[in-house]
Amino acid sequence: MYTVLAITCHPDDMEDTCAGTLLKCKARGDRVVVCHASSGNMGHEVIMPDELKKMRLQEAQDAGEMAGFEILYGGFDDLEIYESNKEAKDKLVKIIRQVNPDFIITHAPNDYMPDHVAVSKLVFDASFAATVPHYEPQIEGSARLVPIYYMDTCGSVDFNPTDYVDITDYIDKKMEMLACHKSQVEWLANHTNVDYHEKIRTLAKARGYQCGAEYAEVYQMCQVYLKGTTKRYLP
Amino acid sequence: MYTVLAITCHPDDMEDTCAGTLLKCKARGDRVVVCHASSGNMGHEVIMPDELKKMRLQEAQDAGEMAGFEILYGGFDDLEIYESNKEAKDKLVKIIRQVNPDFIITHAPNDYMPDHVAVSKLVFDASFAATVPHYEPQIEGSARLVPIYYMDTCGSVDFNPTDYVDITDYIDKKMEMLACHKSQVEWLANHTNVDYHEKIRTLAKARGYQCGAEYAEVYQMCQVYLKGTTKRYLP
Amino acid sequence: MYTVLAITCHPDDMEDTCAGTLLKCKARGDRVVVCHASSGNMGHEVIMPDELKKMRLQEAQDAGEMAGFEILYGGFDDLEIYESNKEAKDKLVKIIRQVNPDFIITHAPNDYMPDHVAVSKLVFDASFAATVPHYEPQIEGSARLVPIYYMDTCGSVDFNPTDYVDITDYIDKKMEMLACHKSQVEWLANHTNVDYHEKIRTLAKARGYQCGAEYAEVYQMCQVYLKGTTKRYLP
Amino acid sequence: MYTVLAITCHPDDMEDTCAGTLLKCKARGDRVVVCHASSGNMGHEVIMPDELKKMRLQEAQDAGEMAGFEILYGGFDDLEIYESNKEAKDKLVKIIRQVNPDFIITHAPNDYMPDHVAVSKLVFDASFAATVPHYEPQIEGSARLVPIYYMDTCGSVDFNPTDYVDITDYIDKKMEMLACHKSQVEWLANHTNVDYHEKIRTLAKARGYQCGAEYAEVYQMCQVYLKGTTKRYLP
Amino acid sequence: MYTVLAITCHPDDMEDTCAGTLLKCKARGDRVVVCHASSGNMGHEVIMPDELKKMRLQEAQDAGEMAGFEILYGGFDDLEIYESNKEAKDKLVKIIRQVNPDFIITHAPNDYMPDHVAVSKLVFDASFAATVPHYEPQIEGSARLVPIYYMDTCGSVDFNPTDYVDITDYIDKKMEMLACHKSQVEWLANHTNVDYHEKIRTLAKARGYQCGAEYAEVYQMCQVYLKGTTKRYLP
Amino acid sequence: MYTVLAITCHPDDMEDTCAGTLLKCKARGDRVVVCHASSGNMGHEVIMPDELKKMRLQEAQDAGEMAGFEILYGGFDDLEIYESNKEAKDKLVKIIRQVNPDFIITHAPNDYMPDHVAVSKLVFDASFAATVPHYEPQIEGSARLVPIYYMDTCGSVDFNPTDYVDITDYIDKKMEMLACHKSQVEWLANHTNVDYHEKIRTLAKARGYQCGAEYAEVYQMCQVYLKGTTKRYLP
């Protein structure tokens, strides 16, 4: 089957927006690799960044193990991710060459906060650069030009999907994975007054109504030359 | 305060998509008039159209009374509503002149089924014609050019709202009104395998996340000359 | 497998824009039904409409037999197809109930000439009405709410596809089918000074570059409630 | 030079939105024909429709003569123009065959009132039908498939132009032509509380800022197969 | 009432595009703070940048005092503003934490010149970062996630507003404020051959026709998660 | 006549996407200057970057001489072009001031690979900065604010043109120019399994069908204040 690489930003963004899809990929036999670009070190009002970073990378690891995903860390800290930046691009070139995926999932370019936007553009840039043999040849591995699927925006705002994935059989596992992110679930509740579990379940249910599934996750394919495809890689 | 006229298609479409907004209008002192364009006579697999028509117009009346809305019937039957048709247009000219609203709520032009699409266009046409004194002067009343707000599509598909209404205080009443449509709630469950109440609550909750409310209903203003406004008529 | 129903306008529009896809459907075991909505009776400058109608319906039959498709005629004549018209809608309700498809292919709503635009809207309307049991029950058969795929516009103008089908293995057969439409190939050459075969082959090749195939046909799914899907029905 | 045919709706719409362009066409040697689709008979609160019709067609004639344009009347009355209607389409087929234009100017499909919307779609339909020899051959004349330029919406709402025409040298004449429509200028002032001359001059000036001209009129080309062009027909 | 923070680019951009709105905010009791991101030091062909910087910051101060606005300077110089840049972002984090606004007004991301585009994106980035307690805690103050309203583009090009503000009562004051920018008014006249006052008045008048006001300023709300709102903060 | 400046990215991008247009400009008497922003040094799997750079700049020179174009080199290397970067911007300010064009052609902002995207944005930024006298006055020359035409994306993906250029008379010369890029033609064949000549000819032919030409190249004008125009600069 395929190797799928999800490059998401903070350690709970994958669980939030594409975990059901990845679980379904895993179930059909795909190799599933998730790169959490950033450490999530700013995601708490009381716990200090250095301590939180360790906690959240561990939480990400726990959630990944529960699902059988390989979990990588992109090397960024929160609010310190910049587009149009060679060092940042090369961090993702390294990840992409290491994994050599058949398709990539990442944030939509119009998502709600600057780190997500930056990761989306850096993936666009790095996924091309990674395929060029003479580009930083000391970064090991290799990669091919493959489709990029942009996942739903946070809150499903301003995102009209073209591809739906039925995740009904995986919604419970997705919620269990989300529960691993103890620090984040708690902080978001305080920072935004939102029950994180109820939010994620509700949004997946709302997307489900749009495509005749009980729960769904949704995508738009990045439509550019050499990244188009006649196959549906999504499960 | 204002006179608001909601011209929706089948007898439960108002409850489904804009009842919370109308309840909030009522609470601030608006006169709220709802025109169910169509009788909903095709909305059941077993009950025959003639019988169903009576039942559904009564269900609509019951829901309206519960809310203190004036309920009108547009005179159409299901799947018999056509745009570009003088007779159909004049049915709505009559309603609009009779009510003389300050603003109008109706279906979005890209909604999911043909009756909704036709009502949306007929409202666009009739809301202009109604204001012209020599147009069918025997149709009594008068009207002014007023803003049209297009409400959410069914299932919130392909609709990026520009205006949000917080309906948290009105969600329970909205669900009670929906429950009045006994025939429809039951048939939809069979026809589309959907728990209607759960669907409507879930979609309103999902829209709520987009605007920081517990529950919300959403709109786009019809952006054309003479219908623009510097006021927010929505509550 | 699936039953696919392509409702295209003039007798060569199917060959022009979706024949490769349908041949691929056939090859995977689908039942393929094509409804030519119109007779193509105006498609010649010298041959008179009545005579041409017979010729073209026969040409359509010949092309269909070559491919193993069931060929139906919708009952319209050229430039006599109107939206917002019950009689026109019911012609397609009849076809859809007769075939009871799993998915439908038709023209995009922004295609280049009025008959194509009208067929697209009539399919949208009829595909809903056909599923309602009490709507014209004397029209036999039944239907379910299924996805509609809009095919490429003529000349690929103003159409950004979301779904690609690799038709490389079917391009030659597609061209043979097109060749059955002798009257049309000849008239278009005169009317628009275009080599029809070269045009169709070139456009399929250009679409191929966009998705990594030698030849491709392209689609957009009609994104509305109850017509969304988590499956890819396209081959 | 070219033959340009402007098919606008009410007798002052041409002066309002494209008169500067047409005057510039005339100045470069084009044959300029204007078809006022509708009589404008509803355009007054006091003067009765039958009387107003005569007045307005005369006002249109006066404005046309001042400019050296040929003025035709399409045969419609206000608020009685319907799309998807053979009789309506054929009225415009007759006009188009009679004039046999090199390019056509008409209303945008998203303009503000139903007659403008209907005329836009009817021109789209009729401009194709007019070119088909066997379509209603008793309607005399002939026509070719030519570009359609959609002119600015009323009030420039929701219209992002792709083509600008510098009308600085023609703004005064345009205003004189507008002044011929005495009944309309007066009624609009009452009906919408707008100084018509100031409005038209202001909007043309605002469009001018967008393209480096003192005054401008703006357009979007109808982008469909067989209507695209590599020439700029606009002056 | 509210605290509104307008972060505009050069010292006259506020007067040009949102001064009427801010004057109306002031009149209803809001605290109005304006941050001129850049010094405008390049805005003259003869006066040298260092001298011009002093002049323009003073002109901005004068205009602000006339209106009762608090005027801040963002610390940038013209054509030296870059997105994806920590130092630039932190300049605006400082401003936003200092002011702690209820809503923010800034340039649209598709405006006409690079400094405006950069300021728009930096505001998007900084308005999020400013709310995160552990992000550069040495930058004093605090902030909440609040709505961002994008104001009209220069020349109203390619901008379809969703919110209109009637500024009729404030147009004269707005023009007086603009007149404070003596250096700029003069240079623009030379650089672009435009009467700045007439331009601004004309564009506000043209926007007025779209919404039934004599003069208007227009906006689009930034539609992302956590920035949506069910209130109209605009006056 | 005009001075046209095409700022394209890699040494064969001009031949690929706008050479026909530039040849037509040359034929009507324009001064044609092409700036290859990048050296194309990464464009081969075997030939090392330093050697390839020399080869490709020579190939570009050869193609330019064949056409009578002035060929400049922007000073970038492949995958080392970053937006929001002063040094990068100033490289293009230098080119633009040196040439002082009447109009500019460059890549579309949504093109398929990061260098193209970066060049597009840098041209947008630099074309403004170049016109400001006090901006880096040591960079010699001067420039005016002129229209920017974005050329077709690679593979014509997601690009709906507004301007077409008939290049039928120049297609053969365009193909000869492309043939000068020996290294690239060969590498692309290996890297993407594409016959480069057939691809370019097919795409130009497909664009031709959209506008009634045998071969065409296509554009969108950058629609912002001060860059709009009432003239068609394209040949």
PDB file of N, CA, C and O in Angstrom, chain F residues 2 5 17 24 35 43 53 64 72 77 80 92 107 117 164 187 205 211 230:
ATOM      1  N   TYR F   2       6.610  49.666 -27.661  1.00  0.00           N
ATOM      2  CA  TYR F   2       6.806  49.463 -26.227  1.00  0.00           C
ATOM      3  C   TYR F   2       8.134  48.790 -25.896  1.00  0.00           C
ATOM      4  O   TYR F   2       8.734  48.129 -26.725  1.00  0.00           O
ATOM      5  N   LEU F   5       9.308  43.836 -20.607  1.00  0.00           N
ATOM      6  CA  LEU F   5      10.264  43.092 -19.783  1.00  0.00           C
ATOM      7  C   LEU F   5       9.579  41.838 -19.259  1.00  0.00           C
ATOM      8  O   LEU F   5       8.582  41.925 -18.524  1.00  0.00           O
ATOM      9  N   THR F  17       6.335  29.449 -21.896  1.00  0.00           N
ATOM     10  CA  THR F  17       5.037  30.053 -21.593  1.00  0.00           C
ATOM     11  C   THR F  17       4.751  31.391 -22.289  1.00  0.00           C
ATOM     12  O   THR F  17       3.603  31.758 -22.469  1.00  0.00           O
ATOM     13  N   LYS F  24       6.020  38.073 -31.046  1.00  0.00           N
ATOM     14  CA  LYS F  24       5.032  38.934 -31.698  1.00  0.00           C
ATOM     15  C   LYS F  24       5.270  40.398 -31.314  1.00  0.00           C
ATOM     16  O   LYS F  24       5.073  41.299 -32.140  1.00  0.00           O
ATOM     17  N   CYS F  35      14.523  38.726 -18.485  1.00  0.00           N
ATOM     18  CA  CYS F  35      15.395  38.451 -17.351  1.00  0.00           C
ATOM     19  C   CYS F  35      15.115  37.046 -16.845  1.00  0.00           C
ATOM     20  O   CYS F  35      14.016  36.763 -16.358  1.00  0.00           O
ATOM     21  N   GLY F  43      18.862  21.992 -12.514  1.00  0.00           N
ATOM     22  CA  GLY F  43      17.986  21.336 -13.476  1.00  0.00           C
ATOM     23  C   GLY F  43      18.564  20.111 -14.163  1.00  0.00           C
ATOM     24  O   GLY F  43      18.309  19.917 -15.353  1.00  0.00           O
ATOM     25  N   LYS F  53      25.006  25.549 -14.559  1.00  0.00           N
ATOM     26  CA  LYS F  53      24.713  26.991 -14.561  1.00  0.00           C
ATOM     27  C   LYS F  53      25.293  27.660 -15.798  1.00  0.00           C
ATOM     28  O   LYS F  53      24.604  28.412 -16.498  1.00  0.00           O
ATOM     29  N   GLY F  64      17.825  33.535 -26.910  1.00  0.00           N
ATOM     30  CA  GLY F  64      17.538  34.960 -26.998  1.00  0.00           C
ATOM     31  C   GLY F  64      18.078  35.575 -28.281  1.00  0.00           C
ATOM     32  O   GLY F  64      17.389  36.360 -28.951  1.00  0.00           O
ATOM     33  N   LEU F  72      18.940  39.007 -19.871  1.00  0.00           N
ATOM     34  CA  LEU F  72      19.601  39.362 -18.606  1.00  0.00           C
ATOM     35  C   LEU F  72      19.494  38.179 -17.647  1.00  0.00           C
ATOM     36  O   LEU F  72      18.614  37.336 -17.775  1.00  0.00           O
ATOM     37  N   ASP F  77      20.114  31.449  -7.827  1.00  0.00           N
ATOM     38  CA  ASP F  77      20.253  30.044  -8.150  1.00  0.00           C
ATOM     39  C   ASP F  77      18.964  29.328  -7.764  1.00  0.00           C
ATOM     40  O   ASP F  77      18.180  29.817  -6.945  1.00  0.00           O
ATOM     41  N   GLU F  80      16.797  28.823  -4.298  1.00  0.00           N
ATOM     42  CA  GLU F  80      17.388  29.785  -3.366  1.00  0.00           C
ATOM     43  C   GLU F  80      16.756  31.168  -3.571  1.00  0.00           C
ATOM     44  O   GLU F  80      17.423  32.191  -3.458  1.00  0.00           O
ATOM     45  N   LEU F  92      15.863  42.482  -8.367  1.00  0.00           N
ATOM     46  CA  LEU F  92      14.876  42.767  -9.417  1.00  0.00           C
ATOM     47  C   LEU F  92      14.633  44.259  -9.571  1.00  0.00           C
ATOM     48  O   LEU F  92      14.314  44.731 -10.669  1.00  0.00           O
ATOM     49  N   HIS F 107       5.513  35.206 -13.839  1.00  0.00           N
ATOM     50  CA  HIS F 107       4.755  34.025 -13.423  1.00  0.00           C
ATOM     51  C   HIS F 107       3.511  34.407 -12.623  1.00  0.00           C
ATOM     52  O   HIS F 107       3.488  35.435 -11.935  1.00  0.00           O
ATOM     53  N   VAL F 117       6.639  30.934  -7.709  1.00  0.00           N
ATOM     54  CA  VAL F 117       5.813  31.707  -6.788  1.00  0.00           C
ATOM     55  C   VAL F 117       6.605  32.879  -6.207  1.00  0.00           C
ATOM     56  O   VAL F 117       6.114  34.008  -6.134  1.00  0.00           O
ATOM     57  N   TYR F 164      -5.877  36.670 -24.292  1.00  0.00           N
ATOM     58  CA  TYR F 164      -5.309  35.660 -25.184  1.00  0.00           C
ATOM     59  C   TYR F 164      -4.439  36.339 -26.237  1.00  0.00           C
ATOM     60  O   TYR F 164      -4.790  37.401 -26.751  1.00  0.00           O
ATOM     61  N   TRP F 187      16.625  16.657 -19.392  1.00  0.00           N
ATOM     62  CA  TRP F 187      16.408  16.307 -17.997  1.00  0.00           C
ATOM     63  C   TRP F 187      14.919  16.153 -17.668  1.00  0.00           C
ATOM     64  O   TRP F 187      14.506  15.223 -16.987  1.00  0.00           O
ATOM     65  N   LYS F 205      -1.760  24.711 -28.251  1.00  0.00           N
ATOM     66  CA  LYS F 205      -2.864  24.362 -29.152  1.00  0.00           C
ATOM     67  C   LYS F 205      -4.179  24.316 -28.375  1.00  0.00           C
ATOM     68  O   LYS F 205      -5.208  24.808 -28.840  1.00  0.00           O
ATOM     69  N   CYS F 211      -9.853  30.400 -27.894  1.00  0.00           N
ATOM     70  CA  CYS F 211      -9.949  31.783 -28.395  1.00  0.00           C
ATOM     71  C   CYS F 211      -9.957  31.857 -29.910  1.00  0.00           C
ATOM     72  O   CYS F 211      -9.775  32.936 -30.482  1.00  0.00           O
ATOM     73  N   THR F 230      -6.213  51.008 -19.621  1.00  0.00           N
ATOM     74  CA  THR F 230      -7.281  50.970 -20.621  1.00  0.00           C
ATOM     75  C   THR F 230      -6.761  50.521 -21.984  1.00  0.00           C
ATOM     76  O   THR F 230      -7.530  50.438 -22.933  1.00  0.00           O
TER      77      THR F 230
END
